[in-house]
Each structure stands twice: as structure tokens, then as C-alpha cells.
Amino acid sequence: MSSTSSATLDSVLADDLSQWPGDSAAAALITTDGVIASSGDCEAALPWASVTKIVAALAVLDVVHDGLLDLDEPAGPPGSTVRHLLGHSSGWAFDEERVISAPGTRRIYSNVGIDAVTTLACERAGAPDHNSLLRQRVLDPAGMTTSTVNGPASHAGMGPVSDLARLAHELLAPQALRADVIEAALTPSYPELSGVLPGFGRQQPNDWGLGIELRGHKSPHWMPTGVSPLCAGHFGQAGAFLWVDRASGIGAVAATGVPFGPWAAEAWPVASQRWLDTWRDMNAGGA
């Protein structure tokens, strides 16, 4: 992509971010070649909230890859497995180890499920804590060296947009992380399960991979409409998001430090679609 095209994309991102609340927003567009456009201070550390779950899931799946943990072994509430916990289908409630559904019957977004399976992976891998596990297996290998997870594995990540862009690039074109680990995370788990997507209501179906959400045909939704159903990503209540569409070869990341709310539910899919359309128009024009 030419420098002129990159400057145009930078301008489009900047225009959208100027309309978002707060003054710390940063965003980047990523292809298989790396970052192609950005706006804002992409080196400032901002909270990720639940975008952290992508890192946690990849770390757990890396332990699975080493044969120290099995996706189908029991974990969590009775009848649940490691796969259920990673796919938010164990039946546990959002914030407590309370069973509200039989495993594999509903998609119940659960912080405690992700925290529990990460703790189990730490035990099997001999890691002293989940911060060490996530750093050794995902953050450091992916070059996300300034990011931290000083708190629950489900939502305590913090770091710059430049590190989120590195993570998005690995999801699009694995280099430092194992390709089969990425593939496992992005493969649909228990398809056709319905459930509530936080901030967007009940979805039928509510598609997920393992630790990462899949776009599917959900409506309303925070990702753009013009991506494939297997577009994958996560957003966080701290006003951050990451999505990658491997079918198109592009992804986007953003962090704001402003709590998620109606502003984000309205602005994010519109902005992401504009970025996607601009990029596609440039490619169609031979830019």
C-alpha cells in the first residue's frame, strides 16, 4: 500500500476517533503485512478488560498443544470440560461459580469460567501464576512486551494499541505463536447455542470459538456487517476491541479508556465498516 493510501486511512481513523468520548482513543488497522494505518497514541497503556480473554485462551490452548491439558477433560461444574469453559458453555454464571444451566446447552458469558480454566492450565504447566503463564506463552513470544495482566486472567489486561495490533497480526498470520493454537481458538465451539451477548442482548445463535467470539450473523453487533461469519474478536467494558477477518485478510484494534456503553455499540460497527470499505476501495483501485 502506498504512503498516500496509508495517510488516507490514517485520516479516516482519526476522523472517527475524534467523535468518540474521551481524549485517549487510539486505533490501528492490520493486514497480513502488519499495521497499515493508525491514529492516536498507540504506545499509551490503556485497559483492555475482556479483550484479555483472547490472550488467556491462547495461553490455555498452548498448554493443550503441549499435551499437559485436554480440551475434553472434566473442568468446572459437573459435566463440564475445558472446552466448555473456554467456549462459555459450562453453565456457570458470569461472576460466580454458580450453575445456572447444564453444560453445552446455553452460551453463558462467564468470567469465572475463563479464570478457572486459566488457573488449571497454570497448574498443569507448572507456572507460578497466570500472569507468568500468559507472558511466557503469548505476550512475550508475540512481542507484546509492555503489556501486563496484573489481575484476573479474564479481564485485567492493560497495554498499548500497538501490542493489540501485534496480537491481531498473529491471529491473521501466525508467526511467533503456533498456527494450530490459533486455529483451535478460531474454530466454532458448540455451534447453534443461543445466549446473551453482553451489551447486545440475546443472540440466536451466539457463536463463539474458544475464548474468542465469532461474528456469525448476529444483530445487533459490535463488529462491522461486511465481514465473514467467521470474523473473530472480542470487546471489553473498558472501551477496547479487537477483530480479525481472515477471509478478507484485515483486522482492527482500538482502545479508549472510556467505559463501553451505548456510544460504543453505535459507533464501533459504523467506524469499523467505514475503515473496511475504505481499505477495500483502495485495493480495488490498485492503491
mmCIF file of C-alpha atoms in Angstrom, residues 80-226:
data_model
loop_
_atom_site.group_PDB
_atom_site.id
_atom_site.type_symbol
_atom_site.label_atom_id
_atom_site.label_comp_id
_atom_site.label_asym_id
_atom_site.label_seq_id
_atom_site.Cartn_x
_atom_site.Cartn_y
_atom_site.Cartn_z
ATOM 1 C CA SER A 80 -18.319 -29.537 32.055
ATOM 2 C CA THR A 81 -14.960 -29.726 30.271
ATOM 3 C CA VAL A 82 -12.053 -27.454 29.431
ATOM 4 C CA ARG A 83 -13.709 -26.889 26.050
ATOM 5 C CA HIS A 84 -16.956 -25.814 27.724
ATOM 6 C CA LEU A 85 -15.133 -23.315 29.933
ATOM 7 C CA LEU A 86 -13.254 -21.758 27.013
ATOM 8 C CA GLY A 87 -16.433 -21.613 24.930
ATOM 9 C CA HIS A 88 -18.630 -20.015 27.632
ATOM 10 C CA SER A 89 -20.904 -23.054 27.675
ATOM 11 C CA SER A 90 -20.061 -24.635 31.046
ATOM 12 C CA GLY A 91 -23.262 -23.433 32.676
ATOM 13 C CA TRP A 92 -21.526 -21.239 35.237
ATOM 14 C CA ALA A 93 -22.841 -17.749 35.887
ATOM 15 C CA PHE A 94 -20.980 -14.615 34.817
ATOM 16 C CA ASP A 95 -19.214 -13.742 38.060
ATOM 17 C CA GLU A 96 -19.622 -16.713 40.410
ATOM 18 C CA GLU A 97 -19.240 -20.475 40.352
ATOM 19 C CA ARG A 98 -22.998 -20.953 40.377
ATOM 20 C CA VAL A 99 -24.592 -23.372 37.910
ATOM 21 C CA ILE A 100 -27.488 -21.827 36.005
ATOM 22 C CA SER A 101 -27.593 -24.216 33.038
ATOM 23 C CA ALA A 102 -26.444 -27.696 32.053
ATOM 24 C CA PRO A 103 -23.107 -27.755 30.206
ATOM 25 C CA GLY A 104 -23.357 -27.421 26.436
ATOM 26 C CA THR A 105 -26.938 -26.127 26.403
ATOM 27 C CA ARG A 106 -26.582 -22.328 26.577
ATOM 28 C CA ARG A 107 -23.919 -19.725 25.887
ATOM 29 C CA ILE A 108 -23.442 -18.023 29.251
ATOM 30 C CA TYR A 109 -20.629 -15.481 29.192
ATOM 31 C CA SER A 110 -18.551 -16.280 32.266
ATOM 32 C CA ASN A 111 -15.521 -14.530 33.738
ATOM 33 C CA VAL A 112 -15.158 -17.225 36.381
ATOM 34 C CA GLY A 113 -15.055 -19.901 33.694
ATOM 35 C CA ILE A 114 -12.091 -18.277 31.947
ATOM 36 C CA ASP A 115 -10.338 -17.637 35.263
ATOM 37 C CA ALA A 116 -10.842 -21.255 36.364
ATOM 38 C CA VAL A 117 -9.526 -22.812 33.156
ATOM 39 C CA THR A 118 -6.508 -20.478 33.180
ATOM 40 C CA THR A 119 -5.737 -21.495 36.763
ATOM 41 C CA LEU A 120 -5.938 -25.159 35.738
ATOM 42 C CA ALA A 121 -3.553 -24.516 32.828
ATOM 43 C CA CYS A 122 -1.113 -22.840 35.234
ATOM 44 C CA GLU A 123 -1.138 -25.901 37.474
ATOM 45 C CA ARG A 124 -0.532 -28.285 34.581
ATOM 46 C CA ALA A 125 2.230 -26.148 33.054
ATOM 47 C CA GLY A 126 3.952 -25.500 36.370
ATOM 48 C CA ALA A 127 3.538 -21.728 36.042
ATOM 49 C CA PRO A 128 3.596 -19.806 39.351
ATOM 50 C CA ASP A 129 0.620 -17.654 38.348
ATOM 51 C CA HIS A 130 -1.473 -16.750 35.321
ATOM 52 C CA ASN A 131 0.489 -13.560 34.647
ATOM 53 C CA SER A 132 3.592 -15.713 34.166
ATOM 54 C CA LEU A 133 1.688 -18.205 32.013
ATOM 55 C CA LEU A 134 0.266 -15.517 29.723
ATOM 56 C CA ARG A 135 3.614 -13.759 29.450
ATOM 57 C CA GLN A 136 5.623 -16.895 28.698
ATOM 58 C CA ARG A 137 3.193 -18.402 26.199
ATOM 59 C CA VAL A 138 1.626 -15.399 24.446
ATOM 60 C CA LEU A 139 2.730 -11.883 25.396
ATOM 61 C CA ASP A 140 6.500 -12.244 25.120
ATOM 62 C CA PRO A 141 6.536 -14.507 22.028
ATOM 63 C CA ALA A 142 4.150 -12.144 20.217
ATOM 64 C CA GLY A 143 6.293 -9.115 21.093
ATOM 65 C CA MET A 144 3.666 -7.672 23.443
ATOM 66 C CA THR A 145 6.379 -6.889 25.956
ATOM 67 C CA THR A 146 4.912 -3.749 27.508
ATOM 68 C CA SER A 147 1.510 -5.296 28.257
ATOM 69 C CA THR A 148 0.553 -6.733 31.653
ATOM 70 C CA VAL A 149 -2.174 -8.840 33.242
ATOM 71 C CA ASN A 150 -1.962 -7.841 36.888
ATOM 72 C CA GLY A 151 -5.282 -9.256 37.994
ATOM 73 C CA PRO A 152 -7.853 -11.785 36.769
ATOM 74 C CA ALA A 153 -6.959 -13.514 33.512
ATOM 75 C CA SER A 154 -10.443 -12.831 32.245
ATOM 76 C CA HIS A 155 -10.268 -9.046 32.234
ATOM 77 C CA ALA A 156 -7.140 -7.450 33.760
ATOM 78 C CA GLY A 157 -5.023 -6.884 30.652
ATOM 79 C CA MET A 158 -3.507 -3.492 30.023
ATOM 80 C CA GLY A 159 -1.195 -2.268 27.314
ATOM 81 C CA PRO A 160 -0.824 -0.145 24.187
ATOM 82 C CA VAL A 161 -2.786 -0.429 20.974
ATOM 83 C CA SER A 162 0.493 -1.335 19.270
ATOM 84 C CA ASP A 163 0.518 -4.569 21.303
ATOM 85 C CA LEU A 164 -3.120 -5.303 20.450
ATOM 86 C CA ALA A 165 -2.120 -4.831 16.809
ATOM 87 C CA ARG A 166 0.639 -7.431 17.261
ATOM 88 C CA LEU A 167 -1.948 -9.842 18.669
ATOM 89 C CA ALA A 168 -4.299 -9.186 15.752
ATOM 90 C CA HIS A 169 -1.457 -9.820 13.314
ATOM 91 C CA GLU A 170 -0.735 -13.176 14.944
ATOM 92 C CA LEU A 171 -4.394 -14.138 14.589
ATOM 93 C CA LEU A 172 -4.300 -13.195 10.912
ATOM 94 C CA ALA A 173 -0.867 -14.629 10.062
ATOM 95 C CA PRO A 174 0.702 -16.650 12.891
ATOM 96 C CA GLN A 175 4.446 -16.227 13.127
ATOM 97 C CA ALA A 176 5.525 -16.255 16.766
ATOM 98 C CA LEU A 177 2.512 -18.218 18.052
ATOM 99 C CA ARG A 178 1.627 -21.755 16.989
ATOM 100 C CA ALA A 179 -0.688 -21.854 13.989
ATOM 101 C CA ASP A 180 -2.690 -24.800 15.316
ATOM 102 C CA VAL A 181 -3.248 -22.963 18.608
ATOM 103 C CA ILE A 182 -4.673 -20.003 16.674
ATOM 104 C CA GLU A 183 -6.794 -22.376 14.596
ATOM 105 C CA ALA A 184 -8.207 -24.031 17.712
ATOM 106 C CA ALA A 185 -9.208 -20.652 19.166
ATOM 107 C CA LEU A 186 -10.984 -19.592 15.961
ATOM 108 C CA THR A 187 -12.838 -22.877 15.345
ATOM 109 C CA PRO A 188 -16.560 -22.744 16.272
ATOM 110 C CA SER A 189 -17.381 -24.461 19.555
ATOM 111 C CA TYR A 190 -20.837 -25.906 20.186
ATOM 112 C CA PRO A 191 -22.409 -24.081 17.212
ATOM 113 C CA GLU A 192 -26.057 -23.074 17.327
ATOM 114 C CA LEU A 193 -26.081 -22.363 21.061
ATOM 115 C CA SER A 194 -28.119 -19.298 21.945
ATOM 116 C CA GLY A 195 -27.259 -16.859 24.677
ATOM 117 C CA VAL A 196 -26.953 -13.242 25.721
ATOM 118 C CA LEU A 197 -24.094 -11.231 24.247
ATOM 119 C CA PRO A 198 -23.268 -8.584 26.889
ATOM 120 C CA GLY A 199 -24.360 -5.173 25.691
ATOM 121 C CA PHE A 200 -26.266 -6.524 22.693
ATOM 122 C CA GLY A 201 -28.919 -8.843 24.067
ATOM 123 C CA ARG A 202 -29.955 -12.398 23.219
ATOM 124 C CA GLN A 203 -28.494 -13.868 20.053
ATOM 125 C CA GLN A 204 -29.727 -16.993 18.275
ATOM 126 C CA PRO A 205 -27.234 -18.456 17.669
ATOM 127 C CA ASN A 206 -24.488 -16.837 19.750
ATOM 128 C CA ASP A 207 -21.386 -18.180 18.013
ATOM 129 C CA TRP A 208 -18.008 -18.467 19.750
ATOM 130 C CA GLY A 209 -14.700 -20.148 19.213
ATOM 131 C CA LEU A 210 -12.574 -20.990 22.259
ATOM 132 C CA GLY A 211 -12.071 -17.789 24.223
ATOM 133 C CA ILE A 212 -12.884 -15.589 21.256
ATOM 134 C CA GLU A 213 -16.212 -14.502 19.788
ATOM 135 C CA LEU A 214 -17.253 -15.261 16.198
ATOM 136 C CA ARG A 215 -19.281 -12.710 14.226
ATOM 137 C CA GLY A 216 -21.811 -15.131 12.779
ATOM 138 C CA HIS A 217 -24.989 -13.369 11.706
ATOM 139 C CA LYS A 218 -25.680 -11.606 14.995
ATOM 140 C CA SER A 219 -27.683 -8.408 15.059
ATOM 141 C CA PRO A 220 -27.155 -6.003 16.669
ATOM 142 C CA HIS A 221 -23.401 -6.438 16.983
ATOM 143 C CA TRP A 222 -20.198 -4.505 17.612
ATOM 144 C CA MET A 223 -18.269 -5.794 14.566
ATOM 145 C CA PRO A 224 -18.876 -4.459 11.034
ATOM 146 C CA THR A 225 -21.524 -6.122 8.894
ATOM 147 C CA GLY A 226 -19.290 -6.538 5.840
#
